[in-house]
Coordinates of C-alpha atoms in Angstrom, one line a residue:
M1 CA -24.9 100.8 69.3
E2 CA -27.7 102.0 66.8
L3 CA -28.2 101.3 63.0
R4 CA -30.2 103.8 61.2
C5 CA -30.9 105.0 57.8
S6 CA -31.9 108.2 56.6
V7 CA -33.3 109.5 53.2
A8 CA -31.6 112.5 51.5
G9 CA -34.2 113.6 48.7
S10 CA -35.6 111.9 45.9
G11 CA -31.9 111.8 43.7
G12 CA -30.8 109.4 46.3
G13 CA -30.0 107.9 49.8
Q14 CA -27.8 107.1 52.3
A15 CA -27.9 104.1 54.8
A16 CA -26.2 104.8 58.3
V17 CA -25.1 101.6 60.1
G18 CA -23.4 103.2 63.3
A19 CA -21.6 100.2 65.1
G20 CA -19.3 102.7 66.7
P21 CA -18.2 106.5 66.0
G22 CA -17.1 107.2 62.7
L23 CA -18.6 103.9 61.1
A24 CA -20.7 104.6 57.8
M25 CA -21.7 103.4 54.8
E26 CA -23.3 104.5 51.7
G27 CA -25.8 102.7 49.9
Q28 CA -28.8 102.9 47.0
G29 CA -31.8 103.6 49.2
C30 CA -33.4 102.7 52.5
G31 CA -35.5 99.8 50.9
E32 CA -32.9 97.5 53.5
D33 CA -32.9 99.3 56.8
Y34 CA -33.6 97.4 60.4
E35 CA -37.2 97.3 60.4
S36 CA -37.3 95.6 57.1
L37 CA -34.8 92.8 56.7
P38 CA -32.5 92.5 53.7
T39 CA -34.8 90.8 50.7
S40 CA -31.8 88.7 50.3
V41 CA -32.7 86.9 53.9
S42 CA -34.7 83.8 53.4
P43 CA -37.5 82.7 55.2
S44 CA -35.6 80.5 57.1
T45 CA -33.3 83.2 59.2
H46 CA -37.1 84.7 60.5
M47 CA -37.9 81.2 61.2
V48 CA -34.7 80.7 63.7
A49 CA -35.3 83.5 64.9
G50 CA -38.9 82.7 66.0
A51 CA -38.1 79.3 66.8
V52 CA -35.6 80.7 69.9
A53 CA -37.5 83.6 70.8
G54 CA -41.0 81.3 70.8
I55 CA -39.0 78.9 73.3
M56 CA -37.4 81.3 75.8
E57 CA -40.8 82.8 75.4
H58 CA -43.0 80.1 76.9
T59 CA -40.0 77.8 78.8
V60 CA -38.8 81.4 81.2
M61 CA -41.9 81.8 82.8
Y62 CA -43.7 78.5 82.8
P63 CA -44.1 78.0 86.2
V64 CA -46.4 81.2 86.4
D65 CA -48.2 78.9 83.6
S66 CA -48.5 76.1 85.4
V67 CA -49.8 78.4 88.2
K68 CA -52.4 79.8 85.9
T69 CA -54.0 76.9 85.1
R70 CA -54.5 75.7 87.9
M71 CA -56.4 79.0 89.3
Q72 CA -58.5 79.1 86.2
S73 CA -59.8 75.7 87.5
L74 CA -63.6 76.6 87.7
Q75 CA -64.1 73.5 91.4
P76 CA -60.1 73.2 92.6
D77 CA -59.4 70.5 94.8
P78 CA -59.5 72.0 98.5
K79 CA -55.8 71.5 98.4
A80 CA -55.6 72.9 95.0
Q81 CA -56.8 77.1 96.3
Y82 CA -54.6 79.5 95.8
K83 CA -54.9 83.2 96.3
S84 CA -52.3 84.4 94.8
V85 CA -49.4 83.4 92.5
Y86 CA -46.7 83.3 94.6
G87 CA -49.1 81.6 97.3
A88 CA -49.2 79.3 95.1
L89 CA -45.8 78.6 93.8
K90 CA -44.7 78.6 97.2
R91 CA -47.8 75.9 97.8
M92 CA -46.4 73.6 94.8
V93 CA -42.2 73.5 95.3
L94 CA -43.4 72.4 99.6
T95 CA -46.1 70.0 98.7
E96 CA -45.2 68.9 95.6
G97 CA -42.1 69.1 95.4
F98 CA -39.3 71.6 93.6
W99 CA -40.1 70.7 89.6
R100 CA -44.0 70.4 90.1
P101 CA -43.9 74.1 88.7
L102 CA -42.3 72.3 85.6
R103 CA -43.7 69.4 84.9
G104 CA -44.8 69.5 81.0
I105 CA -42.1 72.2 80.0
N106 CA -40.5 69.6 77.6
V107 CA -43.7 69.2 75.2
T108 CA -44.2 72.8 75.3
M109 CA -40.7 73.9 73.8
L110 CA -41.1 70.5 71.0
G111 CA -44.6 72.8 70.2
A112 CA -42.9 75.9 70.5
G113 CA -39.8 75.9 68.6
P114 CA -41.9 74.8 65.3
A115 CA -44.9 77.1 66.0
H116 CA -42.9 80.4 66.5
A117 CA -40.9 79.4 63.6
M118 CA -44.1 79.6 61.2
Y119 CA -45.8 82.4 63.3
F120 CA -43.6 84.8 62.8
A121 CA -41.8 84.2 59.1
C122 CA -45.4 84.2 58.4
Y123 CA -46.5 87.5 60.0
E124 CA -43.0 89.2 58.5
K125 CA -44.2 88.1 54.9
M126 CA -47.6 89.0 55.7
K127 CA -46.7 92.1 57.1
R128 CA -44.8 93.6 54.3
T129 CA -47.3 91.9 51.7
L130 CA -50.5 93.6 53.2
S131 CA -48.5 97.3 54.3
D132 CA -47.7 97.6 50.8
I133 CA -51.1 97.2 49.2
I134 CA -53.1 98.9 52.4
Q135 CA -50.4 101.9 52.6
Q136 CA -47.4 102.1 50.5
G137 CA -44.5 102.3 51.7
G138 CA -45.7 103.2 55.2
N139 CA -46.2 100.9 58.3
S140 CA -50.3 100.5 58.2
H141 CA -51.7 99.1 62.0
L142 CA -54.2 97.2 60.0
A143 CA -52.0 95.4 58.3
N144 CA -50.2 94.4 61.4
G145 CA -53.4 93.2 63.1
I146 CA -54.4 91.4 59.9
A147 CA -50.5 89.5 59.6
G148 CA -51.0 88.3 63.2
S149 CA -54.5 87.1 62.8
M150 CA -53.2 84.8 59.7
A151 CA -49.7 83.9 61.3
T152 CA -52.1 82.6 64.4
L153 CA -53.8 80.3 62.5
L154 CA -50.4 78.3 61.4
H155 CA -48.9 78.5 65.0
D156 CA -52.2 77.0 66.8
A157 CA -52.1 73.9 64.1
V158 CA -48.9 73.3 65.5
M159 CA -48.9 74.5 69.3
N160 CA -53.0 73.3 70.3
P161 CA -51.8 69.5 71.1
A162 CA -48.8 70.5 72.9
E163 CA -51.0 73.2 75.1
V164 CA -53.5 70.5 75.9
V165 CA -50.8 67.6 76.8
K166 CA -49.0 70.7 78.9
Q167 CA -52.4 71.1 81.2
R168 CA -53.6 68.3 81.7
M169 CA -49.7 67.9 83.0
Q170 CA -50.0 70.9 85.0
M171 CA -53.5 70.2 87.3
Y172 CA -53.3 69.5 90.5
N173 CA -53.4 65.7 90.7
S174 CA -52.8 65.2 87.5
P175 CA -53.0 61.0 86.4
Y176 CA -50.1 61.2 83.6
K177 CA -46.8 59.7 84.6
S178 CA -45.0 61.4 81.7
V179 CA -45.9 63.3 78.5
L180 CA -45.5 59.9 76.8
D181 CA -48.5 58.2 78.6
C182 CA -50.6 61.8 79.2
I183 CA -50.3 61.5 74.6
R184 CA -50.7 57.7 74.9
T185 CA -53.7 57.6 77.7
V186 CA -55.8 60.9 75.7
H187 CA -55.4 59.2 72.1
R188 CA -56.7 55.9 73.9
T189 CA -59.2 57.3 75.8
E190 CA -60.8 60.1 73.8
G191 CA -59.0 59.7 70.4
F192 CA -56.8 62.1 68.9
G193 CA -60.0 65.0 68.1
A194 CA -59.1 65.1 71.9
F195 CA -56.1 67.4 70.1
Y196 CA -57.4 69.7 68.7
R197 CA -61.0 70.0 71.0
S198 CA -60.0 72.8 72.0
Y199 CA -59.0 74.7 68.4
T200 CA -61.7 77.0 67.4
T201 CA -62.0 78.7 71.1
Q202 CA -57.7 78.8 71.0
L203 CA -58.2 80.5 67.7
T204 CA -61.5 82.3 68.8
M205 CA -59.2 83.7 71.4
N206 CA -55.9 84.3 69.8
V207 CA -56.9 85.7 66.7
P208 CA -58.0 88.9 68.7
F209 CA -55.3 88.0 71.1
Q210 CA -52.7 88.5 68.4
A211 CA -54.3 91.4 66.7
I212 CA -54.3 93.4 69.8
H213 CA -50.7 92.2 70.8
F214 CA -49.1 92.8 67.3
I215 CA -51.7 96.4 66.9
V216 CA -50.4 98.0 70.4
Y217 CA -46.8 96.5 69.9
E218 CA -46.6 98.4 66.4
I219 CA -48.4 101.7 68.5
M220 CA -45.6 101.6 71.3
Q221 CA -43.1 101.7 68.9
E222 CA -43.8 104.5 67.0
K223 CA -44.6 106.5 70.2
I224 CA -41.2 105.3 72.5
N225 CA -39.2 103.9 69.0
P226 CA -40.4 106.0 66.3
R227 CA -36.5 106.0 64.3
R228 CA -37.2 101.9 64.6
E229 CA -33.5 101.7 65.5
Y230 CA -32.8 98.3 67.8
N231 CA -33.3 99.5 71.3
P232 CA -34.0 96.7 73.5
R233 CA -35.3 98.4 76.2
S234 CA -38.2 100.1 74.1
H235 CA -38.6 96.3 72.4
I236 CA -39.0 95.1 76.2
L237 CA -41.4 98.2 77.4
S238 CA -43.7 97.8 73.6
G239 CA -43.8 93.7 74.3
A240 CA -45.0 93.9 78.4
I241 CA -47.7 96.6 77.1
A242 CA -48.4 94.7 74.6
G243 CA -49.2 91.4 76.0
A244 CA -50.5 92.7 79.5
V245 CA -53.6 94.4 77.4
A246 CA -54.3 91.6 74.9
A247 CA -53.9 88.5 78.2
A248 CA -56.3 90.9 79.9
A249 CA -59.1 91.8 77.2
T250 CA -58.8 88.1 75.9
T251 CA -58.9 86.4 79.4
P252 CA -62.3 84.7 79.5
L253 CA -61.8 82.8 75.9
D254 CA -58.6 81.5 77.6
V255 CA -60.9 80.1 80.8
C256 CA -63.0 78.2 77.8
K257 CA -60.3 77.0 76.8
T258 CA -58.5 75.4 79.6
L259 CA -62.0 74.3 80.5
L260 CA -62.2 72.2 76.8
N261 CA -58.3 71.0 76.8
T262 CA -58.5 69.5 80.6
Q263 CA -62.0 68.2 81.0
E264 CA -62.4 69.2 84.7
N265 CA -64.2 66.1 85.7
M266 CA -65.9 67.6 89.1
A267 CA -67.0 70.4 87.5
L268 CA -68.5 68.6 84.2
S269 CA -70.2 66.2 87.5
S270 CA -71.7 68.8 89.3
L271 CA -73.9 69.9 86.3
N272 CA -74.1 66.0 85.0
I273 CA -72.5 66.5 82.5
S274 CA -71.3 63.1 81.0
G275 CA -68.8 62.4 78.2
H276 CA -66.5 64.8 77.3
L277 CA -67.0 68.7 76.4
S278 CA -66.6 70.6 73.4
G279 CA -67.6 73.1 71.5
M280 CA -66.8 77.5 72.2
V281 CA -70.6 77.7 72.8
N282 CA -70.7 75.0 75.3
A283 CA -68.1 76.1 77.4
F284 CA -69.1 79.6 77.7
R285 CA -72.2 78.0 78.7
T286 CA -70.8 75.7 81.1
V287 CA -68.2 78.2 82.6
Y288 CA -70.9 80.7 83.3
Q289 CA -73.2 77.9 85.5
L290 CA -70.2 77.1 87.4
G291 CA -69.2 80.6 88.5
G292 CA -71.3 83.4 86.8
I293 CA -69.8 86.5 85.3
P294 CA -66.3 86.6 87.8
A295 CA -66.0 83.0 86.8
Y296 CA -64.9 84.4 83.1
F297 CA -61.5 86.4 85.5
R298 CA -60.2 83.9 87.1
G299 CA -56.7 83.5 86.8
V300 CA -56.7 87.0 85.2
Q301 CA -53.5 88.1 87.5
A302 CA -51.3 85.1 86.7
R303 CA -52.0 85.1 82.9
V304 CA -50.9 88.9 82.5
I305 CA -48.0 88.5 85.3
Y306 CA -47.1 85.6 82.8
Q307 CA -47.9 87.1 79.5
M308 CA -46.1 90.4 80.7
P309 CA -42.4 89.7 80.9
S310 CA -43.3 86.2 78.0
T311 CA -43.9 88.9 75.3
A312 CA -41.4 91.3 76.6
I313 CA -38.7 88.5 76.4
A314 CA -40.0 87.0 72.7
W315 CA -40.3 90.4 71.0
S316 CA -36.6 91.1 72.1
V317 CA -35.5 88.1 71.5
Y318 CA -36.6 87.9 68.2
E319 CA -35.9 92.2 67.5
F320 CA -32.2 91.0 68.6
F321 CA -32.0 88.1 66.0
K322 CA -33.4 90.9 63.2
Y323 CA -31.1 93.4 64.5
F324 CA -27.4 90.8 64.2
I325 CA -28.5 89.8 60.9
T326 CA -29.3 93.3 59.5
K327 CA -26.2 94.9 60.9
H328 CA -24.1 91.5 59.6
K329 CA -25.5 91.6 56.0
L330 CA -24.1 95.4 55.7
E331 CA -21.3 95.7 57.1
K332 CA -20.2 92.5 54.6
R333 CA -21.2 95.2 52.2
T334 CA -19.1 98.1 53.5
P335 CA -15.8 98.8 51.4
Y336 CA -12.8 98.6 53.4

């Protein structure tokens, strides 16, 4: 099934929607093709599509995310030292129970929905606005990178507290009985600021991550899907490659973020650090003191394995919603 738009000279154009052989529709130019949703579509449409995509992205690969958090531990318990993602998952299930890799998934779902709703709505709006300014009528990679970075500010403001709770629930021998118990305990013992202790580090990681992610995705789409049609395979492949490149490049920042979120007691005690570690610079210094350069890349395998299918799922779901909505809009205008 194709949805495409062709331009025919300066005197006018034809928009063709293929929902099967022989179905076509005439329109006024190509301003409302698949890649740019119809201008009448409200931001709520982007938000719904983004929320669904975000929840699926974070939940489908959540067990691997749990492994990533543990593999990034700088001084793990001897019983929580893993050599591979598969080995870690197997040991977690056998020694801690079948549901252990899913611990904390509920708070992730609660955060991912609204975070990604604002994220994609902001990205689409900023991408169109900046593309018109930077490269009128074209697709600007710079605009895509800036739009992705700006959308990250909204996303992380919502998602950061959920990340703190999630990662503390994922750690080996986590002392918290439930998500609510974790929230109450952290707030009581460390204050509200604990939920945003890693916010600057998260932004420092996610801004370049999303800039790389969106730029690579758009470049891949230009290469393997130049007509920008709805093509699930191209969206999955582009999303997976974009996610892998961005994840590998920003792993050192993710390790620092994990340390700030979990406040790993054994690691901090070994360096005689009392109280709570805060600040990106302090986190970088501490990681280096504990393990040197290799410590910055702890869990890189799990991070890439997690991110490839996660971004592939997010883009394929989001692009499907864009396709479905656009097709529905255009079919309503089809004369019978």
